[in-house]
N, C-alpha and C. Protein backbone atom coordinates (compact mmCIF):
# COMPACT_ATOMS: atom_id res chain seq x y z
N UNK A 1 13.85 23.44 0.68
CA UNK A 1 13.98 22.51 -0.41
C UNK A 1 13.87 23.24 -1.74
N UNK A 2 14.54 22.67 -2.71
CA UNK A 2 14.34 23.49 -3.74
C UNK A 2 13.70 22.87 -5.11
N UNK A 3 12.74 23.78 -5.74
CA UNK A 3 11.95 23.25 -6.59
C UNK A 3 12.56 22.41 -8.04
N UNK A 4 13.68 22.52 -8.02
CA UNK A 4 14.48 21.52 -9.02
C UNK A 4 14.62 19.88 -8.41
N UNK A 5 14.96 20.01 -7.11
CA UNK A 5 15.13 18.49 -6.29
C UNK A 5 13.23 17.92 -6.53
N UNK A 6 12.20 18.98 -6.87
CA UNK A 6 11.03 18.12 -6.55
C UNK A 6 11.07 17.67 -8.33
N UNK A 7 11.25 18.78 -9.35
CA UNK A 7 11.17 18.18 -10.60
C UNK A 7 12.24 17.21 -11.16
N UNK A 8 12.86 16.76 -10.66
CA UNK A 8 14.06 16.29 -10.88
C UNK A 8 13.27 14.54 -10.14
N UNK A 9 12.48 14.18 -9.36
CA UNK A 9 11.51 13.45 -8.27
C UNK A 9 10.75 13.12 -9.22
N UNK A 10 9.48 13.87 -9.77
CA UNK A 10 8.68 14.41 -10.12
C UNK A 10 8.93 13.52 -12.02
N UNK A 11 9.66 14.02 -12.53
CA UNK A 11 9.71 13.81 -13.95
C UNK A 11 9.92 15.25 -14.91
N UNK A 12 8.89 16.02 -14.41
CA UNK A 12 8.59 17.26 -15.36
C UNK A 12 8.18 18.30 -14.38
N UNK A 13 8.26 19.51 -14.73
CA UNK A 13 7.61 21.16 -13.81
C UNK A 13 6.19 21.23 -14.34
N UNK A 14 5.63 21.63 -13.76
CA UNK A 14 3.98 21.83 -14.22
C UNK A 14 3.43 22.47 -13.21
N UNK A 15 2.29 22.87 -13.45
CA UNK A 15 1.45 24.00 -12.29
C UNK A 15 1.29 23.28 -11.03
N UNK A 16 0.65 21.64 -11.36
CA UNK A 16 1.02 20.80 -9.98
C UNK A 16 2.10 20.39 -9.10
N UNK A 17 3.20 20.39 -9.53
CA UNK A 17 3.96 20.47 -8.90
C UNK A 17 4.25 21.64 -8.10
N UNK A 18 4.23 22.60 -8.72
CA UNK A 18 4.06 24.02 -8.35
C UNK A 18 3.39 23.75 -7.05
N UNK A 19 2.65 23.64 -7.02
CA UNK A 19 0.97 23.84 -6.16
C UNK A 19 1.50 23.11 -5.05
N UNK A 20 1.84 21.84 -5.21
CA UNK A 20 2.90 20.70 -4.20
C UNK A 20 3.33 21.63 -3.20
N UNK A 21 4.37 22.31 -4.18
CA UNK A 21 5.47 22.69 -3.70
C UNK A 21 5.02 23.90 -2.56
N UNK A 22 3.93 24.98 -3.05
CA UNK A 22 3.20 25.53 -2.49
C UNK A 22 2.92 25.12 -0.85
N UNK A 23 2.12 24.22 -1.36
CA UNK A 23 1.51 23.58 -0.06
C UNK A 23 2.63 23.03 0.92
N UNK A 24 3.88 22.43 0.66
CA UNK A 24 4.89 21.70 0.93
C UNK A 24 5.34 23.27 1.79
N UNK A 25 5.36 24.27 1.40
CA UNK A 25 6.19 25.50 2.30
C UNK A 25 5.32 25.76 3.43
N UNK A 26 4.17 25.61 3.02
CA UNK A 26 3.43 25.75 4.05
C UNK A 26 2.87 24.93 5.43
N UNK A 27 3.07 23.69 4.68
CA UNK A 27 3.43 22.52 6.02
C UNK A 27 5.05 22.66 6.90
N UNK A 28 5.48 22.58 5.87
CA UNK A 28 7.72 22.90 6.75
C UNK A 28 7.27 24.40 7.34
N UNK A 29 6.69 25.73 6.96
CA UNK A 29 6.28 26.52 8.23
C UNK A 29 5.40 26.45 9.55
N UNK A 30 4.79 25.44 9.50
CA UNK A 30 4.10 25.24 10.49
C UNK A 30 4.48 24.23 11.40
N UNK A 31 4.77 22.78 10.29
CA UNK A 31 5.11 21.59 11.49
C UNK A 31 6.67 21.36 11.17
N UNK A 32 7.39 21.63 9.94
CA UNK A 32 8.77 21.11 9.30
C UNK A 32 8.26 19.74 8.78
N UNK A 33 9.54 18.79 8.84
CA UNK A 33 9.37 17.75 7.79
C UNK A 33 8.74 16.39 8.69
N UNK A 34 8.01 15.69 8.35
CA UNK A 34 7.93 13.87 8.88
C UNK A 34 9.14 13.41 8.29
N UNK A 35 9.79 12.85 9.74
CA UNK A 35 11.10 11.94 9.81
C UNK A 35 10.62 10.58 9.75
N UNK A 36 9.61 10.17 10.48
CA UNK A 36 8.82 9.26 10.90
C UNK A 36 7.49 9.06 10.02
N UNK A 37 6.36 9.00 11.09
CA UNK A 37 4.87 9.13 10.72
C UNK A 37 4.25 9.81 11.53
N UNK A 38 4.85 11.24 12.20
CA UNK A 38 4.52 11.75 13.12
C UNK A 38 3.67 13.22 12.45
N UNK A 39 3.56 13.16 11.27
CA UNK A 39 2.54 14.24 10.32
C UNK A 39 2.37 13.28 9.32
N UNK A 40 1.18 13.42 9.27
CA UNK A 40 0.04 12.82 8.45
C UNK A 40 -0.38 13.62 7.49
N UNK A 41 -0.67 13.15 6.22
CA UNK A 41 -1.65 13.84 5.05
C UNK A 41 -2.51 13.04 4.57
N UNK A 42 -3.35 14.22 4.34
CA UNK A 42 -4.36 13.26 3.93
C UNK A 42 -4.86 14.11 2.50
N UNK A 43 -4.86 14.07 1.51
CA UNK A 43 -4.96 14.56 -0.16
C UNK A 43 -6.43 13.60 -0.32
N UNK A 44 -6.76 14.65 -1.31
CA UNK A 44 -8.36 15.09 -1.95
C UNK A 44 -8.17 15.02 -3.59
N UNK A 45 -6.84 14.56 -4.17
CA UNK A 45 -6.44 14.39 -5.50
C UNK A 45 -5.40 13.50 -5.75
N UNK A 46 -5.40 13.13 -7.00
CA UNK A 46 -4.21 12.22 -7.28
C UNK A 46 -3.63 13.12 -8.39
N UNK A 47 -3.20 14.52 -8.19
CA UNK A 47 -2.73 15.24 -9.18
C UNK A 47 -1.30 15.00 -9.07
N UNK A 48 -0.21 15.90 -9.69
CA UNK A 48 0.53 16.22 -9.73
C UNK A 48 1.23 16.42 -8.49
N UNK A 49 0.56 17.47 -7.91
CA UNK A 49 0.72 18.16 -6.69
C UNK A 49 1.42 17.07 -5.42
N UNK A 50 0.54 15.52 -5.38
CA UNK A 50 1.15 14.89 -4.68
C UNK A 50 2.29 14.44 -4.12
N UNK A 51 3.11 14.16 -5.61
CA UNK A 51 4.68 13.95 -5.87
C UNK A 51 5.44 15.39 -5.20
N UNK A 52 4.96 16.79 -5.20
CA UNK A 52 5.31 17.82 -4.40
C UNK A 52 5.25 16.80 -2.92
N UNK A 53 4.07 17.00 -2.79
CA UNK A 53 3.76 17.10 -1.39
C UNK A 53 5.06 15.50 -0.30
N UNK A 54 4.85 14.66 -1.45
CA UNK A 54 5.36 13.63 -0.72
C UNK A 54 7.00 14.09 -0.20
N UNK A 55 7.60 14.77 -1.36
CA UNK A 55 8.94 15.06 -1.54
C UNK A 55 9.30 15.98 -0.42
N UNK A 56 8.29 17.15 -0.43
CA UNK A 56 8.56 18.14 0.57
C UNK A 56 8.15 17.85 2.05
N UNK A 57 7.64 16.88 2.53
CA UNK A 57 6.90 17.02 3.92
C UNK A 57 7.49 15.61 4.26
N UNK A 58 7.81 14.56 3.59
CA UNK A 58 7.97 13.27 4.12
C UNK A 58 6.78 12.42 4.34
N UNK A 59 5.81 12.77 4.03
CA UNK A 59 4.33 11.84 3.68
C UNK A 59 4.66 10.80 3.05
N UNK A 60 4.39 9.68 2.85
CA UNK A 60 4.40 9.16 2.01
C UNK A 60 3.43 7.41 2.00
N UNK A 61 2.99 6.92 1.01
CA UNK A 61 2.06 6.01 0.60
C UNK A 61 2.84 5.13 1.84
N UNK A 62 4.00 4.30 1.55
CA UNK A 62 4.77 3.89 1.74
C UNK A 62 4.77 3.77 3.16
N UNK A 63 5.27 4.72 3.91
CA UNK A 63 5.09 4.65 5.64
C UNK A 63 3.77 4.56 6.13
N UNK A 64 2.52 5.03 5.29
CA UNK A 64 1.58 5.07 5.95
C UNK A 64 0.89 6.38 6.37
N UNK A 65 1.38 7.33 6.22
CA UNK A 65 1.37 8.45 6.72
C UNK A 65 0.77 9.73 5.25
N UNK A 66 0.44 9.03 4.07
CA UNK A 66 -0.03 9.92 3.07
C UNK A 66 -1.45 8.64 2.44
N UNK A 67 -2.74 9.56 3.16
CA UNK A 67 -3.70 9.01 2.58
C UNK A 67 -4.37 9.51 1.98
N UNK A 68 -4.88 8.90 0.39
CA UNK A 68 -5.62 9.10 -0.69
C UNK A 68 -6.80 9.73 -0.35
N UNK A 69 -7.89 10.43 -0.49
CA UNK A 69 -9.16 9.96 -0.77
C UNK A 69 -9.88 10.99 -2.07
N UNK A 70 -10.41 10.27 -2.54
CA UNK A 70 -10.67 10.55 -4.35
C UNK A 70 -11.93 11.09 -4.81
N UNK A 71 -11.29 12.51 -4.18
CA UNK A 71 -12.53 13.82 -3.78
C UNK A 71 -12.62 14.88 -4.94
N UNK A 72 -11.10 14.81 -5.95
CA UNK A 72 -11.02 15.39 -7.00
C UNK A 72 -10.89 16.76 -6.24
N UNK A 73 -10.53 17.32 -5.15
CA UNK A 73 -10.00 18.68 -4.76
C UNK A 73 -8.45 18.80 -5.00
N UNK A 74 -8.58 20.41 -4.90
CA UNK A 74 -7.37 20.93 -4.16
C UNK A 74 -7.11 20.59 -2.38
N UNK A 75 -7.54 20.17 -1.71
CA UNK A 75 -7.75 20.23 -0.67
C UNK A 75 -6.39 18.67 0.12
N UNK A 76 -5.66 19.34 0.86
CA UNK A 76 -4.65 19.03 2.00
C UNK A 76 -5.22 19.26 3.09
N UNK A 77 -5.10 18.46 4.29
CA UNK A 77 -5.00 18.44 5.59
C UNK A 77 -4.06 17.54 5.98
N UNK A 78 -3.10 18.16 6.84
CA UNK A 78 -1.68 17.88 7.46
C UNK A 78 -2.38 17.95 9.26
N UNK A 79 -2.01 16.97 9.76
CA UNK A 79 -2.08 16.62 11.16
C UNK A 79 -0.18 16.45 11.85
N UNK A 80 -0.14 17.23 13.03
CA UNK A 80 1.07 16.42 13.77
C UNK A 80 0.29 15.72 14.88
N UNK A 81 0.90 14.21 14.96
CA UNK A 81 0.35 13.40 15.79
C UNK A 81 1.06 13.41 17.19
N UNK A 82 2.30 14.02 16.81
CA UNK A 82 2.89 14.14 18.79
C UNK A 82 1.84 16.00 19.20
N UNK A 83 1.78 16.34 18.62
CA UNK A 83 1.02 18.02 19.20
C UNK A 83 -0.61 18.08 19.27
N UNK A 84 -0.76 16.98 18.29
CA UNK A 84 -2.66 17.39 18.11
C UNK A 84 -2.96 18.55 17.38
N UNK A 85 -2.17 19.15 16.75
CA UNK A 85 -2.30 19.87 15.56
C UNK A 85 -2.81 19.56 14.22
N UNK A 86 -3.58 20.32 13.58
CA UNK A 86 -4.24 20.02 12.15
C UNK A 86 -4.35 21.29 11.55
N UNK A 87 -3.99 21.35 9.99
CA UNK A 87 -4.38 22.14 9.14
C UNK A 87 -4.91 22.05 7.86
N UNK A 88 -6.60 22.73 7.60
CA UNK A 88 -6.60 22.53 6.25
C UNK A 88 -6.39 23.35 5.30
N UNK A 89 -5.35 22.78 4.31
CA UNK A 89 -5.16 23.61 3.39
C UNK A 89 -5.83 23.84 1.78
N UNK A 90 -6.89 24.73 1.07
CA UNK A 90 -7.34 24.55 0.10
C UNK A 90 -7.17 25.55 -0.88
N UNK A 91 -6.76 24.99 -2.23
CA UNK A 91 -6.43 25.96 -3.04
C UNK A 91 -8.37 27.07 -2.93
N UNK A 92 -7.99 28.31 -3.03
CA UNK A 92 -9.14 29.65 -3.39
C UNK A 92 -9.48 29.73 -4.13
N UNK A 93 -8.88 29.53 -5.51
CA UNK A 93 -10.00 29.53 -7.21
C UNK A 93 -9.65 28.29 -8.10
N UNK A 94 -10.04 27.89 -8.77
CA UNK A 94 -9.85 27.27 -10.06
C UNK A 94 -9.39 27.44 -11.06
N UNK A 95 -8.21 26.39 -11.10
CA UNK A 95 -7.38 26.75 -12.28
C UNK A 95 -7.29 27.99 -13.40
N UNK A 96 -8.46 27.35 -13.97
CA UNK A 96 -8.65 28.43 -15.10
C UNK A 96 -9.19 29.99 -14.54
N UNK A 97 -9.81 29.74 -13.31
CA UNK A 97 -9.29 31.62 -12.93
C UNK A 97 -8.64 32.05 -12.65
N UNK A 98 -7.54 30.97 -12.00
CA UNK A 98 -6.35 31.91 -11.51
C UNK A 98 -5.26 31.83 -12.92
N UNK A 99 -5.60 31.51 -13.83
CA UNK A 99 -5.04 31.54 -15.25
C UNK A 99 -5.33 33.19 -15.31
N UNK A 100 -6.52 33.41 -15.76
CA UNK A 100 -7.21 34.42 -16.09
C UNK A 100 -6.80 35.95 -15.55
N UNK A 101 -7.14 35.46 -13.79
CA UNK A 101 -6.42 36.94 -13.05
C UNK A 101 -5.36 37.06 -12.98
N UNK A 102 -4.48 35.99 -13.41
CA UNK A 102 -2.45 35.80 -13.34
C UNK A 102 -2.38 36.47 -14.87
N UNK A 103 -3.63 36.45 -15.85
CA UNK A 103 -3.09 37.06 -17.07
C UNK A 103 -2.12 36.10 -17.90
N UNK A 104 -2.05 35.21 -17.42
CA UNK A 104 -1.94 33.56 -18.35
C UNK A 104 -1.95 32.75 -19.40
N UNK A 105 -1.47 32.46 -20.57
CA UNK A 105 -2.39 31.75 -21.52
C UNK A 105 -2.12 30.12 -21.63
N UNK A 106 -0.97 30.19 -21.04
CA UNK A 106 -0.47 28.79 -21.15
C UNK A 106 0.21 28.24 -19.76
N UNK A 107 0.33 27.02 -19.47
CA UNK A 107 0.54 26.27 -18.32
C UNK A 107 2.01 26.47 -17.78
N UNK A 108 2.43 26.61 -18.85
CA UNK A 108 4.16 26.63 -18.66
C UNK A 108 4.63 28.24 -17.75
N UNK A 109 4.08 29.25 -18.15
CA UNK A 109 3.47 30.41 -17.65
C UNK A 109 2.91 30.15 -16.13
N UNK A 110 1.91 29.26 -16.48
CA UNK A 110 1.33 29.31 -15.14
C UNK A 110 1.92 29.01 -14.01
N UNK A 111 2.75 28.16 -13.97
CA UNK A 111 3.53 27.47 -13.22
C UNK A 111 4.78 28.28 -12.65
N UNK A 112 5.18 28.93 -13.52
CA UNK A 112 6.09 30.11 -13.43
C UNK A 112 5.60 31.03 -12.15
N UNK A 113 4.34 31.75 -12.33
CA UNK A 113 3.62 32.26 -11.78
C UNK A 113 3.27 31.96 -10.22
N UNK A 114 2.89 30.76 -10.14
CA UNK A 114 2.32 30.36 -9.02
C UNK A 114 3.71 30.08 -8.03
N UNK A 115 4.99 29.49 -8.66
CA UNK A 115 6.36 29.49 -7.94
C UNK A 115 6.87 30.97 -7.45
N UNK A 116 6.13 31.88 -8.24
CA UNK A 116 6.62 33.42 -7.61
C UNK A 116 5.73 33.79 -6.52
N UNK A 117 4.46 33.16 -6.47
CA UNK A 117 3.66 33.61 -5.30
C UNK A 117 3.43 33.33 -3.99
N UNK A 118 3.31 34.00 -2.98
CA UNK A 118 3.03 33.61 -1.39
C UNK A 118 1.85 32.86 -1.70
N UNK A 119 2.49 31.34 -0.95
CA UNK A 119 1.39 30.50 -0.83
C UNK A 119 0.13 30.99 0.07
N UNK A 120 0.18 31.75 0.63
CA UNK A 120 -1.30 32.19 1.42
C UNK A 120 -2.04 32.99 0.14
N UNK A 121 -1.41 33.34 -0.65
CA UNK A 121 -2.36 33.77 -1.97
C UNK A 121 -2.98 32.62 -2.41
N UNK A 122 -2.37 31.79 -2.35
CA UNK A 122 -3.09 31.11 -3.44
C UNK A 122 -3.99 29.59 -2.30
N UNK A 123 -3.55 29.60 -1.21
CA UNK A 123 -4.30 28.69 -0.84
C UNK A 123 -5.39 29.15 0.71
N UNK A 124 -6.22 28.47 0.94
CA UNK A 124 -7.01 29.18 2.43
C UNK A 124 -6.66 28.20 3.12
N UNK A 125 -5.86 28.69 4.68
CA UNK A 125 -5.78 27.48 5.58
C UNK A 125 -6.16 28.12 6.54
N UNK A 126 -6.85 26.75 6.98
CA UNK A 126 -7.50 27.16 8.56
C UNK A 126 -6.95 25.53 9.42
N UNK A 127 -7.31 25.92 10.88
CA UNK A 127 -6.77 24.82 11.84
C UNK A 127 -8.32 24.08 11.59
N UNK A 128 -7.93 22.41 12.26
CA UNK A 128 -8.72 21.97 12.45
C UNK A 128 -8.78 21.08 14.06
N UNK A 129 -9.86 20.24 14.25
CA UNK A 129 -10.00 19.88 15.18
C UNK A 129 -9.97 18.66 15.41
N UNK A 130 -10.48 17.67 14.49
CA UNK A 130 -10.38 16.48 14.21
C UNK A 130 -8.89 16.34 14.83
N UNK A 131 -9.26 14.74 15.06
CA UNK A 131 -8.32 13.47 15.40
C UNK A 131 -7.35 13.43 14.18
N UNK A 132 -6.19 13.27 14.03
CA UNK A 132 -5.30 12.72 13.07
C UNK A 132 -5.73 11.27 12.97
N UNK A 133 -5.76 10.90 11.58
CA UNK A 133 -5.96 8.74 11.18
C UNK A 133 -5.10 8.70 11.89
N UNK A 134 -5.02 7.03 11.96
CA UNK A 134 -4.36 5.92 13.47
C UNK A 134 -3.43 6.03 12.24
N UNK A 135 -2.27 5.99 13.31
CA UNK A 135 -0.84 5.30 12.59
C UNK A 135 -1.04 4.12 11.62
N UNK A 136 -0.38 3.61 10.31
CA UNK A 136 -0.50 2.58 9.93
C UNK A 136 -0.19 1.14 10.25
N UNK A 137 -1.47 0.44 10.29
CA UNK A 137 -0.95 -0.86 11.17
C UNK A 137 -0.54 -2.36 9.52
N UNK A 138 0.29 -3.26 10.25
CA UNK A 138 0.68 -4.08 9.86
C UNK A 138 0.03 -5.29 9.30
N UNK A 139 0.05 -5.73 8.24
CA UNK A 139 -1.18 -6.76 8.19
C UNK A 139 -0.12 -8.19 7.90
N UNK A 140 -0.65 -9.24 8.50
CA UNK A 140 -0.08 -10.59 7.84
C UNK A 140 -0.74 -10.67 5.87
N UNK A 141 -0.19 -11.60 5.65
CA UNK A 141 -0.33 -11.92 4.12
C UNK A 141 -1.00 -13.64 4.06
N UNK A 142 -1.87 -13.36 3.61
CA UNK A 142 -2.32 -15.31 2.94
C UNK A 142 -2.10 -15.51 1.13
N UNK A 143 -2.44 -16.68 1.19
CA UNK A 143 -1.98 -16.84 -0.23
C UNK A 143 -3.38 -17.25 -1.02
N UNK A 144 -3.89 -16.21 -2.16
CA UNK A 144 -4.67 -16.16 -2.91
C UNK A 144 -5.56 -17.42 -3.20
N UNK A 145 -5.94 -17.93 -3.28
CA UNK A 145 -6.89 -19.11 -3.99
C UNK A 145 -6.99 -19.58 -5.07
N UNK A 146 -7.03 -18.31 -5.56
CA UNK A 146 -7.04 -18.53 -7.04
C UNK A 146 -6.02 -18.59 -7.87
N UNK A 147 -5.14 -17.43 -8.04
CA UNK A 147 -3.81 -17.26 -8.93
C UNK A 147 -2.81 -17.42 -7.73
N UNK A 148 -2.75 -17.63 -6.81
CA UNK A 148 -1.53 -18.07 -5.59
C UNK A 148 -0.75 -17.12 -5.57
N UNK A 149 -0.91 -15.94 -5.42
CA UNK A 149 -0.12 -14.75 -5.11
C UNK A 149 -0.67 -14.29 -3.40
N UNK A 150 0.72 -13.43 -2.92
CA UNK A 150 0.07 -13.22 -1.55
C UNK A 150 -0.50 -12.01 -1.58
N UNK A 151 -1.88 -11.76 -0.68
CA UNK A 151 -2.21 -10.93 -0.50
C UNK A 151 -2.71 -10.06 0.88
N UNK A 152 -2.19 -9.04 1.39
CA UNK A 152 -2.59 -8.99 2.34
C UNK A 152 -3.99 -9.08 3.23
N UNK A 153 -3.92 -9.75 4.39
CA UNK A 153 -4.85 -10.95 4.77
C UNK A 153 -6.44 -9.62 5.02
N UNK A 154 -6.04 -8.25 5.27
CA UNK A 154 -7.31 -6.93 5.58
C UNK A 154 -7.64 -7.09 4.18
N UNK A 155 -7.14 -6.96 3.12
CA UNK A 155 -7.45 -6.77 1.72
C UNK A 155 -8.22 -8.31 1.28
N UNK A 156 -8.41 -9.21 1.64
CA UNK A 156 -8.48 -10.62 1.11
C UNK A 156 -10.06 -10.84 1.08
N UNK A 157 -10.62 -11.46 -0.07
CA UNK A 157 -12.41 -11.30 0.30
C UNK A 157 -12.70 -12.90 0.08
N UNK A 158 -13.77 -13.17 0.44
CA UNK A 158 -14.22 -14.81 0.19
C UNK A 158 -15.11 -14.62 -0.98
N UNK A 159 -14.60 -16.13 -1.51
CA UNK A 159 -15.15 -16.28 -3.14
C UNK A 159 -15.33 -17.84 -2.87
N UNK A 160 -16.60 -17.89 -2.30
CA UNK A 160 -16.72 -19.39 -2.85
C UNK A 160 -16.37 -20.19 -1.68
N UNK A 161 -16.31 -20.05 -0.67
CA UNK A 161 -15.53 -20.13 0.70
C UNK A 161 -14.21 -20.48 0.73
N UNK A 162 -13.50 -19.78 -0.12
CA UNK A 162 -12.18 -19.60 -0.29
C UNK A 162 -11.89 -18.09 -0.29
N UNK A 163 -9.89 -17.74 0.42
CA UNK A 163 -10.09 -16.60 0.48
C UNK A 163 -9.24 -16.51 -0.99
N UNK A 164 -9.71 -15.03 -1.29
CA UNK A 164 -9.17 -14.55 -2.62
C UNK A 164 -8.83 -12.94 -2.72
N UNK A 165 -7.89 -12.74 -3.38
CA UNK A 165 -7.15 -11.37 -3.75
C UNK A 165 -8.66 -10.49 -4.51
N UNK A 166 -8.11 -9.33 -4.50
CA UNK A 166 -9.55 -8.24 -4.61
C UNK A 166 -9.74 -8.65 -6.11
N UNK A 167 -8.91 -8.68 -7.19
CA UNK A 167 -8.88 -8.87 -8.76
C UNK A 167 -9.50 -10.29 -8.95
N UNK A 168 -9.19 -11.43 -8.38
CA UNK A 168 -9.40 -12.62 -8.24
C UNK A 168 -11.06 -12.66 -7.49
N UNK A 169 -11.25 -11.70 -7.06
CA UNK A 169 -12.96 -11.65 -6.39
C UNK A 169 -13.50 -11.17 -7.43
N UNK A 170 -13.40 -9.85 -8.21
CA UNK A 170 -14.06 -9.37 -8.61
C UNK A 170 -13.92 -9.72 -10.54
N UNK A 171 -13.28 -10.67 -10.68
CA UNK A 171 -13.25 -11.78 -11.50
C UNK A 171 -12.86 -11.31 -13.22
């Protein structure tokens, strides 16, 4: 894939995307792309990097198969669910050092930089052992209580012994 199809996705080039894109070579060498929901991610940020990752691997919010959790890392783990395979992938320094030892001053630079480098420089992956998350399951929808919008019926909380949308609970 080439890093113009992700900025072109994306909006703009930046070190996160970069980093995406990074990580994105390094999943297509190990497992290739999710056609399906048959590789899973699971992201430790809501950076930049994501919009890489979704573009290059086939993750995505959408199928079910790219889950959040809001750990503020560099940190990827990619599961294939037909092999029982897992890898975690984590960026090795922090930004501003790898500014520093890249000899860096600005982002636009940086980004430059990190697209010229072997992703095993810049990230540590090791296998893991863990279970891949369950495939994403399907939820019915009820209709809000309050403002009458639907909401899906796992997401829905009681207010009053009525059911109600999460915004509509928390008032």
């Amino acid at each position: 894939m080439d890093y113009e199809d992700i900025v072109g996705f994306h909006g703009h080039s930046c070190a996160g995307t970069a980093l995406g894109y990074k990580v994105g070579e390094i999943v297509a060498e190990r497992f290739g792309r999710s056609e399906d929901e048959e590789i899973v991610a699971v992201v430790e940020n809501d950076s930049c990097s994501i919009d890489a990752i979704q573009f290059m691997t086939g993750c995505t919010f959408g199928k079910g198969n790219l889950i959040f959790r809001d750990y503020g890392k560099h940190v990827y783990t990619f599961f294939n669910r037909k092999t029982g395979d897992g890898i975690r992938i984590s960026l090795k320094k922090p930004m501003d050092q790898l500014m520093k030892e890249l000899g860096v001053t600005d982002r636009a630079e940086l980004t430059e930089k990190i697209l010229e480098m072997d992703p095993h420089d810049l990230f540590e992956v090791r296998d893991v052992s863990e279970k891949p998350p369950e495939e994403a399951r399907i939820y019915g929808s009820i209709i809000c209580a309050e403002c009458g919008e639907p909401v899906s019926e796992h997401r829905a909380r009681v207010k009053n012994g009525r059911m109600v949308c999460i915004p509509c609970f928390e008032g």
